[in-house]
Structure formats: C-alpha cells, structure tokens
Amino acid sequence: MKTLCLRPLLAPSGVVGSRAFANNLTTKCFPKQLHFHSRTLVFSSYSCSATLSVESKVEEKQVFDGEKAALLVRELRNNFDTGKTKSYEWRISQLKAIAKMLEEKEKEIVDALNKDISKPPLEAFITEIFQAKSSCNEALQELKHWMKPEKVSTSITAYPSSAEIVSEPLGVVLVISTWNFPMLLSLDPVIGAISAGNTVVLKPSEVAPATSSLLANLLESYLDNSAVRVIEGAVPETTALLEQKWDKILYTGSARVGRIVMAAAAKHLTPVILELGGKCPAVVDSNVDLQVTARRIIAGKWACNSGQACISVDHIITRKDFAPKLINALKEELEIFFGKNPMESKDMSRIVSPMQFSRLVRLLDEDKVSDKIVLGGQRDEKKLKIAPTILLDVPEEAMVMQEEIFGPIMPIITVDNIEDSFSIIKSRPKPLAAYLFTNNEQLKKEYVDKISSGGMLINDAVIHVATRGLPFGGVEESGMGCYHGKFTFDSFSHKKSVLYKSFDADPSIRYPPYTPQKEKLLRAILGGNIFDIILALFGWSK
C-alpha cells in the first residue's frame, strides 16, 4: 500500500494584517489521501519512517495552487451533488463526531492553545472548548426543528393553495478563521455549515500553528473527509482558495483583509459573512457599583485573551471627575487578578507574535502617548508580554485612538457629561460591540436607541456572544452577516419559497379576454372587501 507523507521543508510565511491569513506546515501521513499542509510531497512504501533512499528517488514538489484548489472544490461539489450531506442522519453523525472529538481531545486542544498564545487552561476551556461544545449540543438538540419547513399562509389570489419555506444547503462553503480564538472560531462556523447540510473547507490561521495543525489532524480523523476538509497555509494557499467559486464564504479577521476577501468573492457573486472588529467602547457612568464594574471590565479586556479579541473593551469613556475613582478600582482589581507583577502571571495570555508585540509597543511609545500611562507599560519582548496598561486622556489623533488596539492597552477618555460619549462613539466607524455601565434607566434606553453597533451589552462585557438565541455579527466596517446557533444554520442555508397548488378551482377571471365584469371582480377580490366581491359576482355596482 502506498502512503502519501507531507513534510514541511519551507519556512512559514509572514503574517498579514492584525488577524490575517494563516500558515502552518505540518508533517502528516495518511493512506491513499493527498493533503496540502506543506509544499513538499514524499511517497514512501508504508509510513513516514521510510528510508531516505526511497524518499530521495520519488521526492517532488507539490504546491497548493489554484489548480489544486479547483480540484478540491470540484470534488466537494460532486460529493455534495450526491445528496448525502442533505440527510438528517449525515448531519447528526458529523455533529456527534465533533462533540466526541471535543470530549476526547480536550487536553490536546488546551495544550495547542497554550503553545500558540499561552492561553490559561481555564480560559481555554471556557472561551473555546465549552463554547464549541455548547454550539454543537444546541445543533444536535435543535437540528430537526431547524430543518423542518416553515408553513406560510397564502392569499386569496392563490386559492386553493399552501406554502412553505424550505431551508436547503447552499453547497460548498469556505470558512477562513483567525488566530485569537483559533479553535472556537474554526469549529463554530463549521458546525453551522454542517448543520445546514453543506460540504465545507476550513482554512485555519497559521498565526496559531499548533491549533491549525491539530484541527487538520482531528477533523480528518473524526469527520467525513469527502465533505469536510482542512487546508493549512498562508497567503498563497488562501489566495488559491479565494480564486474559486464558493457558495458562501465566512471570514473572521481584520477589516483590511476583509476587503480582499469581499473583492475576491465579488468576482463570482459569492455571498460573504465578514466578522471583523473595531474600537469597542465602554461608557462608564458614575452611579455604578465600582468594584463590580472594574472586575467586569477587566474580564472583558485583560482576562479575555489579553485584549486580543474583536469584542474586547477597546477604550473607556467616563466623566472627568469620576475617572480617578475608576482607575483606582481597576488598579486594585488588576492586582487581585494578576498579582503585583502581572508579567509573571500565568493567568494572562501573551501577545501572539513578535510583529503584534512591536505594533503594540509603537502605540505606547508614540509621542504624546508615553507620558499618559497611569498604570503598567512594562513589556518583555522575549516572553511577548505587555503588562495591563491604562492611558488617561491620550490625544484623539494618536494611533492608539485611531486603530483597533487588540492588546492589553486601555485608553480612558474623559468627558464633562456622560451623554457627551454618544458623539465620540458616533464620530467613529460602528463597532462590533458597545458597552454601557450605569443604573440610569433613561441612559440605558438612549444608548440602545442612539448607538449603532454589531451587539450591545449593558453592565457587563463580552458575555453577550455566549448568550444562546442572540446573533453575533457586525455592522458596516465591523462586519456583515451574523452567525451563532440557529443564525449560523440560516446563514449557510438558502430559504427557498415553495407554493403548492392543485388543479381544482381554476376561475376564468384570471385569463383573457379581460371583460369589464372580470375587471370589477378582480379588483374586488384584490381589495379584499367581501361586500364588493358579492356585488361584483352578481354584476351589481355600489
């Protein structure tokens, strides 16, 4: 039996954007299957431990290019056309396999996340594994209901008839995930795509190479490879994939790369879901429980992937006279959370890469910003760690206020009146999430009414995305489309309208010749006035 072994001989490509395309070159061996996890293909007589003499004779380069991507899409489309992925049984079997995978491979997943971003084990479990399990369990519980056609009432013009909306799979879909929650943001869309009955290609992020490699191995081992594939790589591989005709693309990452994805999709009129980001504000009123507010802001910033999350609190807006109290509360709670030396804390993730570390350092060291640090600012390039840092009243033109921070830096902007925060938020692109901390009911109402954002949370941060029944998505520059639970199923489905009509009751009034009497009756029927209909039937007038 011949076995194909893939071995990485080329260095990984660089990162593009703050949350960009992915690349990881991984050694893999699978009988009778070809994988494009690397750029070198080696045939051996049985396994990866074959002798060098055999390997040297048959070594040839294999690049995942547009041609290979086209072959992959064609194969998946042919498999989709067999109809097997449309069945309830197939969908359930794959969802059960994912649930089993998450249960059996929890340790491996935690280890991979720790290697990629030093994510604390408990944080990894709660924010990635548990959330993925919840998504999978919801789909298992609700799938039969989601798949059931939705009955719709019909009008008198179609009488006698019945109608329904049928959810049908789109076909072959592409999921391009990101590095900050590399397991959850890969599996959650895949769960929805499978639930909807599609074949799917997952492109994980190379910036989280351990998780990318693990996903490639696990999904191949647990799922139906004729319908679900993982392609690892960076810009060349992603470009090759984007050249193809997909039935839908879901991309999570930066707005800059989102534009590239959307432009590529437009060539084929492919619909897209873009989950991007933005500068998510937290407005803090002065009538709050200060300790609880501080703890929840910390949980939504520094204890959330060290601020490397699209929904983490980007900056705080509060009253000038209240800012010192809030800063003191944040200092006290940060010390409780991460100790006197947070750089040594095992409960904070590290910065994902040297490039991202350098970017964040540039934000801190910019003129007119470095002297605004009221807490933190320490950094360790070798460990890729930056201490929780608070800035007070940095200039509006500073880079830290112009771009999404995506790190453990928290600017605080002060205003004279809390309502002044509205104009500050509205002057910027609409954020993915907007937060408000207050006990003022009128302020809550006005915030919900006047501030547009992908999602909103009052008196807490981040946890709205884990709330069952709520969609997750952006608006304008923070993204388009939504997913999570039933919304993911719907996003990867086409809602097909179906009208059923019998051969009975075929009135001549709908057909020519259009006599005055027919016109009078049709107008009466379309108007829906039963008295006018009766008059028209008897040829009478009002």
Coordinates of C-alpha atoms in Angstrom, one line a residue, residues 5-487:
C5 CA 3.7 11.8 3.5
L6 CA 3.8 15.5 3.7
R7 CA 6.8 17.2 5.2
P8 CA 7.5 20.9 5.6
L9 CA 10.7 22.0 4.1
L10 CA 9.9 25.6 3.7
A11 CA 9.6 28.2 6.5
P12 CA 6.2 29.5 7.3
S13 CA 5.1 32.7 5.6
G14 CA 4.7 36.0 7.4
V15 CA 1.6 37.4 9.0
V16 CA -0.7 39.7 7.0
G17 CA -2.8 42.2 9.0
S18 CA -3.6 42.1 12.7
R19 CA -5.7 38.9 12.3
A20 CA -4.8 37.7 8.9
F21 CA -4.3 34.7 6.7
A22 CA -2.9 31.5 8.3
N23 CA 0.0 29.2 7.6
N24 CA 1.4 26.1 9.3
L25 CA 3.4 23.5 7.6
T26 CA 2.8 20.1 9.2
T27 CA 4.1 16.6 8.9
K28 CA 1.2 14.3 8.1
C29 CA 0.8 10.7 6.8
F30 CA -2.5 9.3 5.6
P31 CA -3.0 6.3 3.4
K32 CA -4.4 7.0 -0.1
Q33 CA -5.0 10.7 0.6
L34 CA -3.3 13.8 -0.6
H35 CA -3.0 16.7 1.8
F36 CA -1.7 20.2 1.1
H37 CA -0.3 21.0 4.5
S38 CA 3.1 21.6 3.1
R39 CA 4.9 22.3 -0.1
T40 CA 6.8 19.1 -0.5
L41 CA 5.3 15.7 -1.3
V42 CA 7.2 12.5 -0.4
F43 CA 6.0 9.0 -1.3
S44 CA 7.0 6.1 0.9
S45 CA 6.3 2.4 0.8
Y46 CA 4.4 2.3 4.0
S47 CA 4.9 5.1 6.5
C48 CA 6.8 8.3 7.3
S49 CA 9.6 6.3 8.7
A50 CA 10.6 5.0 5.2
T51 CA 14.2 5.0 4.3
L52 CA 15.9 8.1 2.9
S53 CA 17.0 6.2 -0.2
V54 CA 13.4 5.5 -1.1
E55 CA 12.3 9.1 -0.4
S56 CA 15.1 10.7 -2.4
K57 CA 14.1 8.8 -5.5
V58 CA 10.5 9.9 -5.5
E59 CA 10.7 13.4 -4.0
E60 CA 8.8 16.1 -5.9
K61 CA 7.4 19.4 -5.0
Q62 CA 3.7 19.8 -4.6
V63 CA 2.2 23.3 -4.1
F64 CA -1.4 24.0 -3.2
D65 CA -2.2 26.4 -6.0
G66 CA -5.2 27.5 -7.9
E67 CA -5.3 24.2 -9.9
K68 CA -5.3 22.1 -6.7
A69 CA -7.9 24.3 -5.1
A70 CA -10.1 24.0 -8.2
L71 CA -9.8 20.2 -8.0
L72 CA -10.7 20.3 -4.3
V73 CA -13.8 22.4 -4.8
R74 CA -14.9 20.2 -7.8
E75 CA -14.5 17.1 -5.7
L76 CA -16.5 18.5 -2.8
R77 CA -19.2 19.8 -5.2
N78 CA -19.5 16.3 -6.8
N79 CA -19.9 14.8 -3.3
F80 CA -22.4 17.4 -2.4
D81 CA -24.4 16.6 -5.5
T82 CA -24.8 13.0 -4.4
G83 CA -27.2 14.4 -1.8
K84 CA -25.7 12.6 1.2
T85 CA -24.9 15.8 3.2
K86 CA -28.6 16.8 2.9
S87 CA -29.8 14.0 5.1
Y88 CA -30.6 14.5 8.7
E89 CA -28.7 11.3 9.6
W90 CA -25.5 12.5 8.0
R91 CA -25.6 15.9 9.6
I92 CA -26.3 14.4 13.1
S93 CA -23.5 11.9 12.6
Q94 CA -21.0 14.7 11.9
L95 CA -22.2 16.8 14.8
K96 CA -21.9 13.8 17.2
A97 CA -18.3 13.2 15.9
I98 CA -17.4 16.9 16.7
A99 CA -18.9 16.5 20.2
K100 CA -16.9 13.3 20.7
M101 CA -13.7 15.0 19.4
L102 CA -14.1 17.9 21.8
E103 CA -14.6 15.5 24.7
E104 CA -11.8 13.1 23.9
K105 CA -9.2 15.7 22.8
E106 CA -9.7 18.4 25.4
K107 CA -6.1 18.1 26.7
E108 CA -4.6 18.3 23.2
I109 CA -6.7 21.3 22.5
V110 CA -5.7 23.1 25.7
D111 CA -2.0 22.3 25.0
A112 CA -2.2 23.6 21.5
L113 CA -3.8 26.9 22.6
N114 CA -1.2 27.2 25.3
K115 CA 1.6 26.8 22.7
D116 CA 0.1 29.3 20.4
I117 CA -0.8 32.1 22.7
S118 CA -0.1 31.0 26.3
K119 CA -3.9 30.9 26.9
P120 CA -4.5 29.8 30.5
P121 CA -6.2 26.3 30.7
L122 CA -9.4 27.5 32.3
E123 CA -9.7 30.4 29.9
A124 CA -9.1 28.0 27.0
F125 CA -11.8 25.6 28.3
I126 CA -14.4 28.3 28.9
T127 CA -13.9 30.5 25.9
E128 CA -13.1 27.9 23.3
I129 CA -13.9 24.3 24.2
F130 CA -17.0 24.8 26.2
Q131 CA -18.4 27.3 23.7
A132 CA -17.8 24.9 20.9
K133 CA -19.4 22.2 22.8
S134 CA -22.4 24.4 23.5
S135 CA -22.7 25.2 19.8
C136 CA -22.5 21.6 18.9
N137 CA -25.0 20.5 21.6
E138 CA -27.5 23.1 20.5
A139 CA -27.3 22.0 16.9
L140 CA -27.8 18.4 18.0
Q141 CA -30.9 19.3 20.0
E142 CA -32.5 21.7 17.6
L143 CA -31.5 20.4 14.1
K144 CA -34.7 18.5 13.4
H145 CA -36.7 21.7 14.2
W146 CA -34.3 23.9 12.2
M147 CA -34.7 21.6 9.1
K148 CA -38.5 21.5 9.3
P149 CA -40.1 23.6 6.6
E150 CA -41.8 26.7 7.9
K151 CA -45.5 27.0 6.9
V152 CA -46.7 30.2 5.4
S153 CA -50.3 31.4 4.9
T154 CA -51.3 32.1 1.3
S155 CA -53.5 34.8 -0.2
I156 CA -56.9 34.5 -1.8
T157 CA -55.4 35.1 -5.3
A158 CA -53.6 31.7 -5.0
Y159 CA -56.7 29.8 -3.5
P160 CA -56.7 26.9 -3.0
S161 CA -53.0 26.5 -2.1
S162 CA -50.5 26.0 0.6
A163 CA -46.9 27.4 1.0
E164 CA -43.8 26.8 3.0
I165 CA -40.2 28.0 3.3
V166 CA -37.7 25.2 2.8
S167 CA -34.1 25.5 4.2
E168 CA -31.7 24.0 1.7
P169 CA -27.9 23.8 1.9
L170 CA -26.0 26.3 -0.2
G171 CA -23.4 23.8 -1.4
V172 CA -19.7 24.2 -1.0
V173 CA -18.7 26.8 1.6
L174 CA -15.4 28.2 2.8
V175 CA -14.5 29.2 6.4
I176 CA -11.4 31.3 7.0
S177 CA -10.8 31.6 10.7
T178 CA -8.5 33.6 12.8
W179 CA -5.8 33.1 15.5
N180 CA -7.1 34.7 18.7
F181 CA -9.8 32.0 19.3
P182 CA -8.4 29.6 16.8
M183 CA -10.4 26.5 17.9
L184 CA -13.8 28.2 18.6
L185 CA -13.8 30.5 15.6
S186 CA -12.9 27.5 13.4
L187 CA -15.4 25.0 14.7
D188 CA -18.4 27.2 15.4
P189 CA -18.9 28.1 11.7
V190 CA -18.1 24.6 10.6
I191 CA -20.8 23.2 13.0
G192 CA -23.3 25.6 11.4
A193 CA -22.2 24.8 7.8
I194 CA -22.5 21.0 8.5
S195 CA -25.9 21.5 10.3
A196 CA -27.2 23.2 7.2
G197 CA -26.0 20.3 5.0
N198 CA -23.1 21.8 3.2
T199 CA -19.7 20.5 2.3
V200 CA -17.1 22.8 3.8
V201 CA -13.4 23.8 3.6
L202 CA -11.8 25.2 6.7
K203 CA -8.8 27.4 6.4
P204 CA -7.4 27.9 10.0
S205 CA -4.8 30.5 10.9
E206 CA -1.1 30.0 10.6
V207 CA -0.5 32.5 13.3
A208 CA -1.8 29.8 15.7
P209 CA 0.2 26.9 14.1
A210 CA -0.3 24.3 16.9
T211 CA -4.0 24.7 16.8
S212 CA -4.1 24.8 13.0
S213 CA -2.1 21.5 12.8
L214 CA -4.3 19.9 15.5
L215 CA -7.5 20.9 13.6
A216 CA -6.2 19.4 10.4
N217 CA -5.4 16.1 12.2
L218 CA -8.6 15.9 14.3
L219 CA -11.1 16.9 11.6
E220 CA -9.6 14.4 9.3
S221 CA -9.7 11.6 11.9
Y222 CA -13.3 12.4 13.2
L223 CA -15.2 13.7 10.3
D224 CA -16.3 12.6 6.8
N225 CA -13.3 13.7 4.6
S226 CA -15.4 13.6 1.4
A227 CA -17.4 16.5 2.7
V228 CA -15.1 18.4 5.3
R229 CA -11.6 19.4 4.5
V230 CA -8.9 21.5 6.2
I231 CA -6.3 23.4 4.2
E232 CA -3.4 24.9 6.1
G233 CA -1.2 27.6 4.7
A234 CA -0.8 31.4 4.4
V235 CA -1.3 34.0 1.7
P236 CA -0.6 31.7 -1.3
E237 CA -3.0 29.0 -0.1
T238 CA -5.7 31.4 0.9
T239 CA -5.4 33.2 -2.4
A240 CA -5.7 29.9 -4.3
L241 CA -8.9 29.2 -2.3
L242 CA -10.4 32.6 -2.9
E243 CA -9.9 32.3 -6.6
Q244 CA -12.6 29.5 -6.6
K245 CA -16.3 29.7 -6.9
W246 CA -17.8 29.1 -3.5
D247 CA -21.5 29.2 -2.4
K248 CA -20.6 31.2 0.7
I249 CA -17.5 32.5 2.4
L250 CA -17.2 33.3 6.2
Y251 CA -14.1 35.2 7.1
T252 CA -13.1 36.3 10.6
G253 CA -10.2 38.8 10.9
S254 CA -9.2 42.4 10.1
A255 CA -11.2 44.8 8.0
R256 CA -8.2 45.2 5.6
V257 CA -8.2 41.5 4.7
G258 CA -12.0 41.5 4.8
R259 CA -11.9 43.9 1.8
I260 CA -9.6 41.5 0.0
V261 CA -12.0 38.5 0.7
M262 CA -15.0 40.5 -0.4
A263 CA -13.4 41.7 -3.6
A264 CA -12.4 38.1 -4.5
A265 CA -16.0 36.9 -3.7
A266 CA -17.5 39.6 -5.8
K267 CA -15.9 38.1 -9.0
H268 CA -18.2 35.1 -8.5
L269 CA -21.1 36.9 -6.9
T270 CA -20.4 34.8 -3.8
P271 CA -22.2 36.0 -0.6
V272 CA -19.9 36.6 2.4
I273 CA -20.1 36.8 6.1
L274 CA -17.4 39.1 7.4
E275 CA -16.7 39.1 11.2
L276 CA -14.3 42.0 11.6
G277 CA -13.8 44.2 14.7
G278 CA -13.3 47.9 15.5
K279 CA -12.8 50.0 18.6
C280 CA -15.4 48.7 21.0
P281 CA -16.2 51.4 23.6
A282 CA -17.3 51.0 27.2
V283 CA -19.1 54.0 28.6
V284 CA -19.0 54.1 32.5
D285 CA -21.5 56.2 34.4
S286 CA -20.7 57.4 37.9
N287 CA -23.7 55.7 39.6
V288 CA -22.3 52.2 39.3
D289 CA -21.1 49.5 41.7
L290 CA -17.5 50.4 41.2
Q291 CA -15.9 47.1 42.2
V292 CA -18.2 45.0 40.1
T293 CA -17.8 47.4 37.1
A294 CA -14.0 47.2 37.4
R295 CA -14.0 43.4 37.6
R296 CA -16.2 43.0 34.6
I297 CA -14.2 45.5 32.5
I298 CA -11.0 43.5 33.4
A299 CA -12.8 40.3 32.4
G300 CA -13.7 41.9 29.1
K301 CA -10.2 43.2 28.4
W302 CA -7.2 41.7 30.1
A303 CA -8.7 38.4 31.1
C304 CA -10.1 38.0 27.6
N305 CA -7.0 36.8 25.6
S306 CA -5.0 39.8 26.9
G307 CA -7.3 42.1 25.0
Q308 CA -6.7 40.2 21.7
A309 CA -10.4 39.8 20.9
C310 CA -12.6 41.6 18.4
I311 CA -15.2 42.2 21.1
S312 CA -12.9 43.1 24.0
V313 CA -13.2 46.6 25.5
D314 CA -11.0 48.9 23.4
H315 CA -11.4 52.0 25.4
I316 CA -13.4 53.6 28.3
I317 CA -15.3 56.8 28.2
T318 CA -16.2 58.3 31.6
R319 CA -16.7 61.6 33.4
K320 CA -13.6 63.6 34.2
D321 CA -14.4 63.8 37.9
F322 CA -15.1 60.0 38.1
A323 CA -12.0 58.8 36.2
P324 CA -9.6 58.8 39.3
K325 CA -12.0 56.5 41.2
L326 CA -12.4 54.2 38.3
I327 CA -8.7 54.0 37.7
N328 CA -8.0 53.2 41.4
A329 CA -10.7 50.5 41.3
L330 CA -9.1 49.0 38.1
K331 CA -5.7 49.0 39.8
E332 CA -6.9 47.2 42.9
E333 CA -8.8 44.5 41.0
L334 CA -6.0 44.0 38.5
E335 CA -3.6 43.3 41.4
I336 CA -6.1 40.8 42.8
F337 CA -6.5 39.1 39.4
F338 CA -2.9 39.0 38.2
G339 CA -0.7 39.9 41.3
K340 CA 1.8 42.7 42.0
N341 CA 3.8 41.6 39.0
P342 CA 1.4 40.8 36.2
M343 CA 4.2 40.0 33.8
E344 CA 4.7 36.8 35.8
S345 CA 1.1 35.9 35.9
K346 CA 0.1 32.5 34.4
D347 CA -3.5 33.8 34.1
M348 CA -2.8 36.2 31.2
S349 CA -2.2 35.3 27.6
R350 CA 0.9 36.5 25.8
I351 CA 0.9 38.6 22.6
V352 CA 0.6 36.3 19.7
S353 CA 3.7 37.2 17.7
P354 CA 6.7 39.5 17.6
M355 CA 5.1 41.6 14.9
Q356 CA 2.0 42.2 17.0
F357 CA 4.2 42.9 20.1
S358 CA 6.1 45.5 18.1
R359 CA 2.9 47.1 16.9
L360 CA 1.6 47.5 20.4
V361 CA 4.9 48.9 21.7
R362 CA 4.8 51.5 18.9
L363 CA 1.3 52.6 20.2
L364 CA 2.7 53.0 23.7
D365 CA 5.9 54.8 22.7
E366 CA 4.3 57.3 20.4
D367 CA 4.9 61.0 21.2
K368 CA 2.2 62.4 23.5
V369 CA 1.1 58.9 24.5
S370 CA 4.0 57.6 26.6
D371 CA 3.5 60.3 29.2
K372 CA -0.2 59.4 29.5
I373 CA 0.5 56.0 31.1
V374 CA -1.1 55.9 34.6
L375 CA -0.7 52.1 35.1
G376 CA 1.6 49.4 33.6
G377 CA 3.6 49.9 30.4
Q378 CA 6.1 47.2 31.2
R379 CA 7.0 44.9 28.4
D380 CA 9.1 41.8 27.8
E381 CA 10.0 41.1 24.2
K382 CA 11.3 37.6 24.8
K383 CA 8.2 36.5 26.6
L384 CA 6.0 38.6 24.2
K385 CA 4.2 40.0 27.3
I386 CA 2.9 43.5 28.0
A387 CA 1.5 44.4 31.4
P388 CA -2.1 45.6 31.7
T389 CA -1.7 49.3 30.8
I390 CA -4.0 52.2 31.3
L391 CA -3.7 55.5 29.5
L392 CA -5.5 58.7 30.5
D393 CA -6.7 61.3 28.0
V394 CA -4.4 60.5 25.1
P395 CA -4.8 62.8 22.1
E396 CA -7.5 61.9 19.6
E397 CA -5.0 61.8 16.7
A398 CA -2.8 59.3 18.5
M399 CA -2.5 55.9 16.7
V400 CA -3.9 54.1 19.8
M401 CA -7.2 56.1 19.3
Q402 CA -7.2 55.6 15.5
E403 CA -6.8 51.9 15.1
E404 CA -8.2 48.8 16.9
I405 CA -5.8 48.1 19.8
F406 CA -6.2 44.4 20.0
G407 CA -3.9 44.1 23.1
P408 CA -3.7 44.9 26.8
I409 CA -3.7 48.7 26.4
M410 CA -6.7 50.6 27.8
P411 CA -7.1 54.3 27.0
I412 CA -9.6 56.2 29.2
I413 CA -11.3 59.3 27.6
T414 CA -12.9 61.8 29.9
V415 CA -15.9 64.0 29.2
D416 CA -17.8 66.6 31.2
N417 CA -21.2 64.9 30.8
I418 CA -21.7 61.2 30.2
E419 CA -24.0 62.0 27.3
D420 CA -21.0 63.5 25.5
S421 CA -19.8 60.0 25.0
F422 CA -22.5 59.5 22.3
S423 CA -21.0 62.0 19.9
I424 CA -17.5 60.4 20.4
I425 CA -18.7 57.0 19.6
K426 CA -20.8 58.1 16.6
S427 CA -17.8 60.0 15.2
R428 CA -16.1 56.7 14.6
P429 CA -17.0 53.6 12.5
K430 CA -19.7 51.5 14.0
P431 CA -18.1 49.0 16.5
L432 CA -18.6 45.3 16.7
A433 CA -19.7 45.7 20.4
A434 CA -20.7 48.6 22.6
Y435 CA -20.8 48.5 26.4
L436 CA -22.5 50.7 28.9
F437 CA -22.2 50.6 32.7
T438 CA -25.0 52.5 34.5
N439 CA -28.0 52.3 36.8
N440 CA -29.8 55.1 34.9
E441 CA -32.7 53.6 33.1
Q442 CA -33.1 56.6 30.8
L443 CA -29.4 56.4 29.8
K444 CA -29.8 52.7 29.0
K445 CA -32.7 53.5 26.7
E446 CA -30.9 56.3 25.0
Y447 CA -27.8 54.2 24.5
V448 CA -29.7 51.4 22.9
D449 CA -31.6 53.8 20.7
K450 CA -28.8 56.1 19.6
I451 CA -25.7 54.0 19.4
S452 CA -25.4 51.6 16.4
S453 CA -23.1 48.6 16.9
G454 CA -23.0 44.9 16.0
G455 CA -24.0 43.9 19.5
M456 CA -24.6 45.7 22.8
L457 CA -24.2 44.8 26.5
I458 CA -25.4 46.8 29.5
N459 CA -23.4 46.4 32.8
D460 CA -21.0 43.7 31.6
A461 CA -18.6 43.0 28.7
V462 CA -18.1 40.2 26.2
I463 CA -20.6 37.6 27.6
H464 CA -23.4 38.6 25.2
V465 CA -21.7 36.5 22.5
A466 CA -22.2 33.4 24.6
T467 CA -25.9 34.0 25.0
R468 CA -28.0 31.4 23.2
G469 CA -30.5 33.0 20.9
L470 CA -28.6 36.1 20.2
P471 CA -26.9 36.6 16.7
F472 CA -23.3 37.6 16.5
G473 CA -22.2 40.0 13.8
G474 CA -21.0 43.4 12.9
V475 CA -22.4 46.4 11.0
E476 CA -20.7 48.5 8.4
E477 CA -16.9 48.3 8.9
S478 CA -17.2 45.9 11.9
G479 CA -18.7 43.3 9.5
M480 CA -21.7 42.0 7.8
G481 CA -23.9 39.0 8.3
C482 CA -24.2 37.1 11.5
Y483 CA -24.0 33.6 13.0
H484 CA -24.2 31.5 16.2
G485 CA -26.7 28.8 16.7
K486 CA -29.8 29.0 14.5
F487 CA -28.3 32.1 12.9

